[in-house]
Amino acid sequence: MQTQLELEAISVRLYKYLCEEVVGSENIVRYRRLYYKLHDDLSYDNNFEYVSSGSKAEGLDFPTSDFDWMILWKIWQVYDDTPKEKEDVLFLDTENALPGFALLKKSDNSSFPCSPIKTDFGNLISNRDFLHFGISAMKIQSTKSLEINGPCISTSVLVDIDLMHCLKCNTWPTVAKQWLLRVRPSRWPSQDIVSKIVSDGCLLVPVGSKSTCKDGNPLEWRFSFSLGEKLLVHSFNHTQLLCYALLKIWLKEILDSDNILNKKLCSYFMKTALFWIIEEREDLNWRPKNLLHCFYLCIHRLHYWIVCGYFPNYFIPEHNMIDGKLSGDDLKHLSSFLEKNMRENLKLMFSVPSLGNFRNIPINIQRESYRLREFDMALLSLQTFGNLLLEALKECKADLSACIIYRMIHKHLPNSARKILILMFLKMNKNILATFHIVNSKNKRVYLRYKECLSRILINTFYDAEAGWLLLAAFFYSTQNYRTMSCILQLSSSMFSLEKRLVQNNINTKSFRDMSKLRKMVHSSSFIKRMRYENPRVFYEDFNSILTDNYPFLTEEIPKFGFYGLQPHSLFYFLKFLYGHKQGNSLEARSAVQLLNMSFEEDIDKSRNMLCLISSYMLLSTAFELLHDEEGHAICSLRFLKAIKMSKTLPVFMKHEQDEEFKMLLELV
């Protein structure tokens, strides 16, 4: 049992550890929120808009966190009462629904796409019909990867994404008006935040209560205050946010590790407990030294709710959020688990993977010279999501690049926002390259297309130095400009070896001049210069791939590789081989194949990730085919099959691989 001083000392150290190793500093959290907000702003449309929500939009970036994206339909207006001057509207009926839910009625002249169901309470809209309307509106060719979880449409490719189609209430619901008036001992949230929440309004999501039906009442719609909750979390000080992070860690890594209690509670309950504690406890001092004390108060509140069998919603306390979800046995198991957990609290908390190094890593040590800047650290960790967000936004805005440029020129934005917009523009430029086909003709129109394609590839080198220059070399090979290709490969060669040393953080670099240059790259005052080198530095084996099937202007000799892409270190050797092979220089071609083979063997021996292994194999086997080396191709394939047999990620690649010949090879495993 720790004394108060010991608990405060541990709390301060834990606060610093969470800032350094798990959650990030206040600045990093702020940059993450700005990143998602700018993407949300670009999606604004008269008919609908995308709104990011959940942990990631709140500033937390845990590896296990899903990305929640609300698709807010604004075509149809929802009111608490039927306005006299409006005919094409939907209106709520909360009297005939359980607390926290509403029935949605359709007026006779409404253009709402779902046919109403006639009931004793009027013409009601089914939440399931709207959910299926949302799936059809997404225009997804294959729905095999989609799964309906409550009100969400879930999909998992590179990351887990929950999409939720919802409607917005144009008036603050009567059932939640008590939240506006109740006494708040801590004076949180402030009146300004309350006014802003009311201004943003609440949402209706297509899911009903489970009190009378296991699958949920199909005619009820749940009130969602996601917009307001995001504002509340954004108003947290950093200690409060870290307490929220600890609650999520406790849920995912302690409670969910129990076979019986796994998935019985969700992170929304953790957030709700924290909201109530912050509002009600005026005596709490939310400072780093009190972090663990505040965390334990939230755990005690959860235990109290479990004993009572009642989890009050923060906005509508009459809504018991576990009604119909947890059985009496579930509540008993949870209660006994929490009682034991509260006795062994510190021991359990510091045994979880996220906090496993807490006692081993010294805090307040001087930052290493290769440490990323806070802004860069925040953005680089969001790159995969950024690509997915832009792909989705591209579907609703054809002129997305123009929108980005307009904001950079005409809006008064902070430098951090401008940098994010620049990064978004460079990503969009990379996406536009997918519309170009092979262009090698003297026709003036085609020549202009050639020049535009070349200019966009050059712009792409500002996004990623290594992969960008390799794509340029591949372009010149595809357009039979071999001399220029050779020059680009020479430039890439020096750049590639330089960056590889940076990735490995090799302090025994032979050339002091090279090491100085590396540091200048990392500490450059130019954001674009840093990003073009930090992309391959941070995501050397995982993120920095080239999706060659996205570039139709590339020749057929370069394998078309989508979903996971070709890794630059393999593609570099392959392009060297292609150049030597095309020029009839068998010595140079064979030398490049040897290097590619060494890279392939290294990927196998070091058990690198599947992306590198498949990338090396595809390029090496293609090289053997071009050389008509059947023996080399057979040995390479056998080595690949033996290596891939041990991989746990094989089903994922089988699911998304489009190349039938390669898919057949995988099926042999």
XYZ file of C-alpha atoms in Angstrom:
669
model
C 0.000 0.000 0.000
C 1.548 3.273 -1.159
C 1.546 6.436 0.880
C 0.102 9.591 -0.642
C 3.588 10.978 -1.375
C 4.650 7.734 -3.059
C 1.471 7.702 -5.136
C 2.074 11.302 -6.208
C 5.673 10.531 -7.187
C 4.571 7.529 -9.249
C 1.824 9.647 -10.825
C 4.284 12.327 -11.958
C 6.599 9.706 -13.435
C 3.676 7.951 -15.127
C 2.479 11.266 -16.553
C 5.883 11.823 -18.170
C 6.054 8.234 -19.412
C 2.629 8.503 -21.069
C 3.671 11.771 -22.716
C 6.943 10.318 -24.007
C 6.024 6.747 -24.922
C 2.266 6.155 -25.168
C -0.024 9.136 -25.758
C 2.253 12.013 -26.687
C 2.674 15.567 -25.497
C -0.006 18.248 -25.490
C 1.360 19.565 -28.783
C 1.259 16.148 -30.470
C -2.350 15.654 -29.357
C -3.262 19.113 -30.656
C -1.651 18.390 -34.058
C -3.557 15.102 -34.373
C -6.849 16.857 -33.722
C -6.010 19.550 -36.264
C -5.150 16.880 -38.826
C -8.581 15.269 -38.599
C -10.404 18.600 -38.415
C -8.858 19.772 -41.698
C -9.955 16.553 -43.385
C -13.459 17.007 -41.974
C -13.614 20.599 -43.237
C -12.738 19.482 -46.772
C -15.654 17.035 -46.800
C -18.245 19.762 -46.233
C -21.066 19.504 -48.765
C -24.653 20.701 -48.990
C -25.971 17.140 -48.841
C -23.650 15.415 -46.374
C -20.306 15.632 -44.640
C -17.809 13.298 -43.034
C -17.113 13.849 -39.336
C -14.265 12.004 -37.638
C -15.015 10.757 -34.146
C -13.772 8.316 -31.559
C -10.373 8.123 -29.887
C -8.296 9.131 -32.891
C -10.250 12.327 -33.550
C -10.040 13.059 -29.812
C -6.239 13.047 -30.034
C -5.396 9.511 -28.885
C -3.640 7.174 -31.292
C -3.528 3.673 -29.843
C -2.607 0.835 -32.239
C -5.766 -1.078 -31.284
C -8.125 1.878 -31.735
C -10.641 1.777 -34.567
C -11.178 4.800 -36.728
C -14.757 6.067 -36.405
C -16.191 8.126 -39.219
C -19.701 9.535 -39.171
C -21.430 10.241 -42.480
C -23.829 13.017 -41.597
C -26.730 13.371 -44.029
C -27.994 16.955 -44.177
C -30.578 16.581 -46.948
C -33.278 15.547 -44.501
C -34.029 17.786 -41.541
C -35.110 16.327 -38.203
C -37.082 18.328 -35.626
C -38.380 17.658 -32.134
C -41.757 19.063 -33.172
C -43.178 19.447 -36.661
C -42.500 23.032 -37.817
C -45.531 24.625 -39.472
C -43.596 26.307 -42.274
C -41.739 23.137 -43.336
C -43.306 20.130 -45.013
C -40.406 17.916 -46.166
C -39.114 17.055 -42.694
C -38.717 14.194 -40.234
C -39.740 14.601 -36.620
C -39.121 12.836 -33.329
C -41.393 10.903 -31.037
C -39.692 10.363 -27.675
C -42.863 9.639 -25.683
C -43.266 6.176 -27.188
C -39.578 5.218 -27.009
C -37.257 4.337 -24.146
C -35.027 7.079 -22.641
C -32.096 7.826 -24.940
C -34.050 6.699 -27.989
C -36.688 8.119 -30.314
C -39.070 7.042 -33.023
C -38.586 8.804 -36.342
C -41.742 9.872 -38.163
C -41.986 10.781 -41.811
C -44.274 13.497 -43.120
C -46.492 12.704 -46.115
C -44.486 14.890 -48.505
C -41.028 13.841 -47.337
C -38.461 12.761 -49.935
C -36.724 10.447 -47.455
C -35.606 7.339 -49.437
C -36.819 4.714 -46.937
C -40.476 3.711 -47.081
C -42.267 4.193 -43.741
C -43.839 1.424 -41.718
C -47.434 2.102 -40.654
C -47.907 1.636 -36.889
C -50.228 2.836 -34.126
C -47.731 5.649 -33.502
C -47.745 6.859 -37.107
C -45.558 6.313 -40.184
C -42.219 5.260 -38.719
C -38.855 4.815 -40.405
C -36.952 1.596 -39.756
C -33.348 2.026 -38.643
C -32.405 -1.124 -40.576
C -33.770 0.270 -43.841
C -31.656 3.392 -43.371
C -28.585 1.282 -42.577
C -29.006 -0.651 -45.845
C -29.575 2.635 -47.672
C -26.232 3.815 -46.283
C -24.438 0.725 -47.600
C -25.928 1.176 -51.092
C -25.054 4.905 -51.055
C -21.387 4.045 -50.451
C -21.230 2.474 -53.955
C -18.948 -0.323 -52.831
C -18.499 -2.968 -55.535
C -18.040 -5.807 -53.073
C -19.685 -5.898 -49.658
C -17.856 -9.048 -48.528
C -15.443 -7.019 -46.423
C -18.304 -5.138 -44.716
C -19.810 -6.128 -41.396
C -22.715 -4.484 -39.557
C -21.949 -3.826 -35.879
C -24.859 -2.034 -34.241
C -25.250 1.298 -36.049
C -21.827 0.986 -37.714
C -20.670 -0.480 -40.996
C -17.257 -1.948 -40.218
C -14.513 -2.812 -42.659
C -10.913 -3.868 -42.231
C -8.238 -3.615 -44.916
C -5.130 -1.836 -43.712
C -6.893 -0.514 -40.623
C -10.193 -1.075 -38.822
C -12.792 1.520 -39.806
C -16.293 2.019 -38.429
C -18.595 4.063 -40.671
C -21.822 5.356 -39.186
C -24.579 6.951 -41.257
C -26.592 9.353 -39.141
C -29.087 12.217 -39.218
C -28.791 15.537 -37.430
C -31.451 16.994 -35.130
C -32.060 20.609 -36.052
C -33.259 21.333 -32.508
C -31.867 20.259 -29.150
C -34.068 17.357 -27.988
C -36.440 17.973 -25.100
C -35.285 14.801 -23.310
C -31.762 16.281 -23.038
C -32.705 19.807 -21.942
C -32.085 18.989 -18.295
C -28.377 18.667 -19.171
C -28.367 22.375 -20.038
C -29.828 23.405 -16.682
C -28.269 21.107 -14.095
C -25.889 22.389 -11.415
C -22.206 21.656 -12.084
C -20.100 21.860 -8.882
C -16.787 21.974 -10.786
C -18.094 24.548 -13.307
C -17.130 22.134 -16.083
C -17.984 22.281 -18.868
C -17.989 26.052 -19.174
C -21.029 27.896 -20.464
C -19.216 28.652 -23.738
C -18.657 24.941 -24.370
C -22.271 24.136 -23.455
C -23.491 26.768 -25.936
C -21.219 25.382 -28.645
C -22.480 21.835 -28.029
C -26.081 22.984 -28.319
C -25.192 24.885 -31.501
C -23.636 21.752 -33.056
C -26.701 19.723 -32.079
C -27.106 16.005 -31.535
C -27.393 13.114 -33.973
C -29.687 10.155 -34.549
C -28.005 6.839 -35.290
C -29.807 3.784 -36.715
C -29.911 1.416 -33.744
C -32.629 0.661 -31.213
C -32.667 -0.387 -27.568
C -32.033 -4.027 -26.660
C -34.349 -4.092 -23.657
C -37.123 -5.951 -25.486
C -35.241 -7.291 -28.502
C -31.796 -8.905 -28.592
C -31.003 -7.391 -31.992
C -32.417 -4.006 -31.047
C -35.810 -2.425 -31.678
C -35.880 -1.806 -35.468
C -38.125 1.251 -35.112
C -36.057 3.104 -32.499
C -33.164 5.469 -33.172
C -30.537 6.263 -30.550
C -29.529 9.803 -29.674
C -25.827 10.337 -30.203
C -23.934 13.265 -28.732
C -20.648 12.455 -30.494
C -20.168 16.038 -31.698
C -20.548 17.393 -28.171
C -18.433 14.629 -26.627
C -15.573 15.477 -28.965
C -15.763 19.102 -27.810
C -15.765 17.968 -24.174
C -12.673 15.802 -24.641
C -10.954 18.641 -26.506
C -11.593 20.819 -23.450
C -9.681 18.394 -21.186
C -6.378 19.469 -19.740
C -3.566 16.989 -20.422
C -3.879 15.218 -17.067
C -7.559 14.557 -17.749
C -6.733 13.250 -21.221
C -4.050 10.920 -19.824
C -6.551 9.661 -17.239
C -8.872 8.869 -20.163
C -5.981 7.051 -21.860
C -5.301 5.019 -18.703
C -8.965 4.010 -18.538
C -8.824 2.797 -22.139
C -5.599 0.862 -21.428
C -7.207 -0.680 -18.333
C -10.242 -1.708 -20.412
C -8.355 -3.156 -23.409
C -5.416 -4.774 -21.626
C -6.823 -5.811 -18.249
C -10.594 -6.210 -18.379
C -10.754 -7.553 -21.950
C -7.958 -10.035 -21.188
C -10.446 -11.923 -19.004
C -12.184 -14.581 -21.108
C -15.542 -14.066 -19.391
C -15.509 -10.252 -19.326
C -14.027 -9.642 -22.768
C -16.073 -6.977 -24.635
C -18.613 -6.674 -21.798
C -17.762 -2.993 -21.327
C -16.734 -0.509 -23.983
C -14.549 2.588 -24.025
C -17.669 4.792 -24.165
C -18.430 3.767 -20.578
C -14.911 4.854 -19.548
C -15.435 8.243 -21.147
C -18.843 8.631 -19.526
C -17.427 7.873 -16.052
C -14.723 10.470 -16.584
C -17.279 13.097 -17.693
C -19.312 12.578 -14.518
C -16.256 12.664 -12.225
C -14.889 15.886 -13.760
C -18.289 17.600 -13.564
C -19.231 16.529 -10.049
C -15.950 16.667 -8.107
C -15.050 20.285 -7.430
C -12.378 19.178 -4.952
C -10.235 17.414 -7.558
C -7.026 19.042 -8.676
C -6.306 17.690 -12.150
C -2.521 17.894 -12.045
C 0.133 15.251 -12.895
C 0.725 14.320 -9.239
C -2.961 13.364 -8.871
C -3.193 11.276 -12.058
C -3.500 7.872 -10.356
C -5.843 9.193 -7.669
C -8.224 10.504 -10.349
C -7.928 7.258 -12.288
C -8.913 5.213 -9.214
C -11.926 7.469 -8.622
C -13.160 6.618 -12.117
C -12.660 2.886 -11.479
C -14.577 3.187 -8.196
C -17.399 4.984 -10.028
C -17.569 2.153 -12.572
C -17.712 -0.367 -9.730
C -20.538 1.580 -8.076
C -22.537 1.598 -11.321
C -21.981 -2.143 -11.751
C -23.207 -2.865 -8.218
C -26.290 -0.710 -8.892
C -26.769 -2.199 -12.366
C -27.203 1.305 -13.783
C -24.863 3.242 -16.128
C -26.377 6.739 -16.552
C -25.790 8.440 -19.873
C -24.006 11.783 -19.399
C -26.518 13.809 -21.437
C -29.661 11.792 -20.650
C -29.190 10.222 -17.181
C -32.529 8.426 -17.481
C -30.927 6.280 -20.168
C -29.352 3.204 -18.552
C -26.684 2.343 -21.102
C -26.347 -1.322 -20.018
C -30.071 -2.042 -20.133
C -30.499 -5.252 -22.111
C -26.747 -5.611 -22.664
C -25.415 -7.122 -19.430
C -26.978 -10.036 -17.577
C -27.043 -10.498 -13.799
C -24.144 -12.963 -14.066
C -22.146 -10.459 -16.120
C -22.627 -7.821 -13.416
C -21.530 -10.265 -10.668
C -18.383 -11.220 -12.567
C -17.591 -7.562 -13.251
C -18.137 -6.596 -9.619
C -15.868 -9.324 -8.233
C -13.233 -8.605 -10.879
C -13.191 -4.896 -10.021
C -12.996 -5.567 -6.276
C -9.930 -7.732 -6.848
C -8.529 -5.231 -9.328
C -8.822 -2.367 -6.844
C -6.780 -4.341 -4.291
C -4.017 -5.122 -6.813
C -4.387 -1.952 -8.848
C -0.785 -0.806 -9.337
C 0.619 -4.294 -9.814
C -1.931 -5.053 -12.534
C -1.654 -1.685 -14.289
C 2.109 -1.798 -14.653
C 2.046 -5.365 -15.969
C 0.119 -4.494 -19.150
C 2.013 -4.253 -22.480
C 1.447 -0.498 -22.915
C 3.074 0.233 -19.533
C 5.482 -2.699 -19.463
C 8.584 -0.510 -19.818
C 7.438 2.085 -17.298
C 9.920 0.980 -14.623
C 12.775 0.432 -17.094
C 12.844 3.582 -19.214
C 14.459 6.625 -17.573
C 12.375 9.765 -17.834
C 13.742 13.247 -18.523
C 16.727 11.980 -20.489
C 18.063 14.190 -23.243
C 16.331 13.604 -26.571
C 18.387 11.708 -29.128
C 19.700 13.652 -32.116
C 17.583 11.566 -34.480
C 14.344 12.087 -32.542
C 11.485 13.422 -34.639
C 9.951 16.807 -34.024
C 6.578 16.760 -32.299
C 4.720 17.995 -35.372
C 6.397 15.417 -37.624
C 5.825 12.638 -35.090
C 2.103 13.411 -34.943
C 1.657 13.501 -38.711
C 3.779 10.526 -39.693
C 1.805 8.201 -37.431
C -1.387 9.246 -39.252
C -0.161 8.669 -42.812
C -2.112 5.469 -43.454
C -5.336 7.083 -42.231
C -4.602 10.180 -44.274
C -4.475 8.134 -47.472
C -7.777 6.435 -46.653
C -9.441 9.732 -45.743
C -8.386 11.385 -48.995
C -9.569 8.397 -51.033
C -12.995 8.705 -49.421
C -13.097 12.491 -49.815
C -12.148 12.160 -53.477
C -15.457 10.344 -54.050
C -17.500 13.300 -52.801
C -15.296 16.127 -54.141
C -13.822 15.895 -57.623
C -11.949 19.181 -57.207
C -10.296 18.267 -53.908
C -6.851 19.574 -54.952
C -8.384 22.922 -55.882
C -10.149 23.060 -52.485
C -6.846 22.472 -50.706
C -5.035 25.163 -52.705
C -7.898 27.633 -52.137
C -7.662 27.164 -48.378
C -3.905 27.632 -48.390
C -4.163 30.883 -50.359
C -7.323 32.527 -49.058
C -7.760 31.276 -45.493
C -5.916 32.746 -42.527
C -4.476 29.545 -41.123
C -1.684 28.784 -38.646
C 1.539 27.360 -40.062
C 0.766 23.902 -38.714
C -2.527 23.831 -40.667
C -0.775 24.997 -43.843
C 1.799 22.230 -43.515
C -0.932 19.617 -43.173
C -2.690 21.007 -46.258
C 0.586 20.859 -48.207
C 0.959 17.218 -47.233
C -2.643 16.561 -48.311
C -1.985 18.252 -51.661
C 1.088 16.088 -52.253
C -0.941 12.974 -51.465
C -3.671 14.066 -53.880
C -1.035 14.695 -56.548
C 0.140 11.118 -56.052
C -3.452 9.896 -56.471
C -3.916 11.915 -59.675
C -0.930 10.091 -61.183
C -3.137 6.997 -61.272
C -5.117 8.590 -64.145
C -2.129 8.747 -66.528
C -1.387 6.042 -69.100
C 1.821 5.316 -71.035
C 2.573 8.355 -73.163
C 5.274 8.146 -75.811
C 4.153 9.862 -78.985
C 4.899 12.976 -81.046
C 1.230 13.914 -81.065
C 0.912 17.389 -79.491
C -2.001 16.451 -77.269
C -0.244 13.340 -76.033
C 2.977 15.299 -75.567
C 1.207 17.768 -73.277
C -0.125 14.825 -71.309
C 3.422 13.480 -71.112
C 4.688 16.810 -69.730
C 1.891 16.973 -67.154
C 2.599 13.413 -66.035
C 6.317 14.200 -65.725
C 5.639 17.375 -63.728
C 3.399 15.498 -61.303
C 6.025 12.787 -60.811
C 8.566 15.522 -60.051
C 6.144 17.066 -57.535
C 5.823 13.589 -56.032
C 9.537 13.620 -55.160
C 8.694 16.297 -52.592
C 6.387 13.825 -50.875
C 8.849 10.954 -50.697
C 12.448 11.389 -51.799
C 13.351 7.727 -52.232
C 10.202 6.197 -53.736
C 9.556 9.401 -55.688
C 12.855 9.263 -57.579
C 12.482 5.534 -58.228
C 9.040 6.171 -59.729
C 10.640 8.825 -61.958
C 13.295 6.320 -63.083
C 10.556 3.772 -63.836
C 8.691 6.428 -65.832
C 11.738 7.195 -68.001
C 12.273 3.463 -68.566
C 8.626 3.085 -69.624
C 9.004 5.973 -72.102
C 12.327 4.551 -73.390
C 14.403 7.471 -72.136
C 17.185 5.208 -70.844
C 19.943 7.802 -70.537
C 17.875 9.967 -68.186
C 16.822 6.841 -66.310
C 20.501 6.023 -65.687
C 21.118 9.502 -64.234
C 18.095 9.201 -61.942
C 19.273 5.778 -60.720
C 22.697 7.211 -59.900
C 21.032 9.967 -57.881
C 18.789 7.410 -56.171
C 21.793 5.236 -55.362
C 23.478 7.876 -53.205
C 20.161 8.871 -51.650
C 19.188 5.280 -50.948
C 22.409 4.381 -49.113
C 22.262 7.656 -47.191
C 18.714 7.069 -45.964
C 19.333 3.433 -45.129
C 22.024 4.500 -42.684
C 19.606 6.984 -41.161
C 16.917 4.326 -40.784
C 19.304 2.019 -38.991
C 20.599 4.899 -36.804
C 24.109 3.667 -37.509
C 26.474 5.796 -35.419
C 29.508 4.136 -37.030
C 28.953 5.904 -40.326
C 32.263 6.055 -42.175
C 31.690 9.474 -43.669
C 31.234 12.278 -41.132
C 30.018 14.436 -44.000
C 27.203 11.957 -44.692
C 26.184 11.897 -41.024
C 26.098 15.679 -40.912
C 23.903 15.672 -43.983
C 21.538 13.203 -42.353
C 21.151 15.420 -39.298
C 20.479 18.432 -41.489
C 17.666 16.488 -43.152
C 16.043 15.658 -39.824
C 16.531 19.107 -38.279
C 15.820 21.117 -41.436
C 13.581 24.125 -40.892
C 11.702 23.180 -44.070
C 8.790 20.887 -43.269
C 8.702 19.464 -46.818
C 12.415 18.624 -46.746
C 12.012 16.829 -43.437
C 8.941 14.907 -44.537
C 10.422 13.653 -47.803
C 13.252 12.036 -45.835
C 11.333 11.093 -42.711
C 8.757 9.066 -44.667
C 11.304 6.376 -45.613
C 13.098 6.809 -42.307
C 10.084 6.008 -40.131
C 8.248 3.655 -42.473
C 11.256 2.135 -44.185
C 9.814 -1.380 -44.328
C 6.107 -0.850 -43.702
C 4.692 2.335 -45.186
C 7.099 3.419 -47.897
C 5.887 1.138 -50.693
C 5.156 1.891 -54.341
C 1.747 0.703 -55.557
C 2.820 0.076 -59.153
C -0.621 -1.023 -60.315
C -1.766 2.522 -59.475
C 0.409 3.892 -62.290
C -0.856 2.740 -65.707
C 1.915 4.704 -67.452
C 4.470 2.106 -66.299
C 5.541 -0.592 -68.749
C 4.331 -4.176 -68.376
C 7.894 -5.286 -67.552
C 7.486 -3.697 -64.103
C 5.211 -6.019 -62.057
C 1.832 -4.526 -61.243
C 1.610 -4.689 -57.490
C -1.274 -3.223 -55.511
C -2.632 -3.278 -51.928
C 0.819 -3.544 -50.327
C 3.137 -2.278 -53.104
C 6.773 -2.771 -54.033
C 9.425 -1.897 -51.466
C 11.946 0.722 -52.699
C 15.097 -1.231 -51.835
C 13.882 -4.134 -54.031
C 12.611 -1.901 -56.838
C 15.926 -0.043 -56.985
C 17.870 -3.239 -57.740
C 15.202 -4.342 -60.221
C 15.370 -1.063 -62.141
C 19.159 -1.405 -62.258
C 18.627 -4.872 -63.745
C 16.111 -3.591 -66.323
C 18.521 -0.879 -67.446
C 21.434 -3.310 -67.849
C 19.219 -5.885 -69.565
C 17.797 -3.332 -72.021
C 21.270 -1.981 -72.843
C 22.612 -5.475 -73.443
C 25.035 -5.187 -70.527
C 24.787 -8.728 -69.134
C 27.416 -8.052 -66.450
C 25.438 -5.114 -65.003
C 22.155 -7.048 -65.279
C 23.568 -10.116 -63.482
C 25.131 -7.924 -60.790
C 21.752 -6.269 -60.128
C 20.034 -9.691 -59.941
C 22.623 -10.826 -57.372
C 21.899 -7.754 -55.253
C 18.156 -8.380 -55.583
C 18.676 -12.005 -54.584
C 20.744 -10.920 -51.566
C 17.928 -8.568 -50.557
C 15.445 -11.445 -50.918
C 17.576 -13.776 -48.778
C 18.039 -11.029 -46.182
C 14.279 -10.535 -45.960
C 13.884 -14.270 -45.292
C 16.769 -14.643 -42.825
C 15.854 -11.606 -40.761
C 12.158 -12.568 -40.732
C 11.128 -9.148 -41.991
C 7.507 -8.395 -42.612
C 5.521 -10.006 -45.393
C 5.495 -6.811 -47.479
C 9.256 -6.909 -48.031
C 9.327 -10.627 -48.690
C 6.584 -10.637 -51.336
C 8.010 -7.484 -52.923
C 11.494 -9.023 -53.268
C 10.082 -12.304 -54.569
C 7.890 -10.703 -57.245
C 10.742 -8.634 -58.625
C 13.336 -11.398 -58.428
C 11.081 -13.950 -60.154
C 10.299 -11.400 -62.903
C 14.033 -10.828 -63.431
C 14.641 -14.588 -63.770
C 11.794 -14.806 -66.295
C 13.279 -12.012 -68.416
C 16.634 -13.803 -68.295
C 14.936 -17.153 -69.140
C 16.611 -18.598 -66.066
C 14.208 -21.417 -65.137
C 16.481 -22.894 -62.483
C 16.888 -19.566 -60.682
C 13.132 -18.972 -60.847
C 12.395 -22.441 -59.385
C 14.868 -22.018 -56.494
C 13.517 -18.533 -55.744
C 9.894 -19.821 -55.708
C 10.761 -22.723 -53.416
C 12.510 -20.424 -50.923
C 9.531 -18.082 -51.009
C 6.997 -20.861 -50.375
C 8.973 -22.156 -47.401
C 9.157 -18.666 -45.904
C 5.538 -17.723 -46.494
C 4.315 -20.995 -45.003
C 5.277 -19.719 -41.543
C 3.451 -16.397 -41.920
C 0.322 -15.639 -39.886
C -0.714 -12.862 -42.267
C -1.185 -15.137 -45.294
C -5.048 -15.050 -45.144
C -4.999 -11.222 -45.322
C -2.931 -11.220 -48.505
C -5.065 -13.978 -50.015
C -8.155 -11.895 -49.364
C -6.908 -8.767 -51.132
C -4.586 -10.120 -53.840
C -5.974 -9.497 -57.338
C -3.272 -11.193 -59.444
C -4.762 -14.665 -60.181
C -1.408 -16.251 -61.045
C 0.164 -15.020 -57.820
C -2.967 -16.016 -55.909
C -2.629 -19.569 -57.220
C 0.946 -19.621 -55.954
C -0.218 -18.505 -52.515
C -2.921 -21.180 -52.518
C -0.238 -23.838 -52.931
C 0.856 -22.971 -49.414
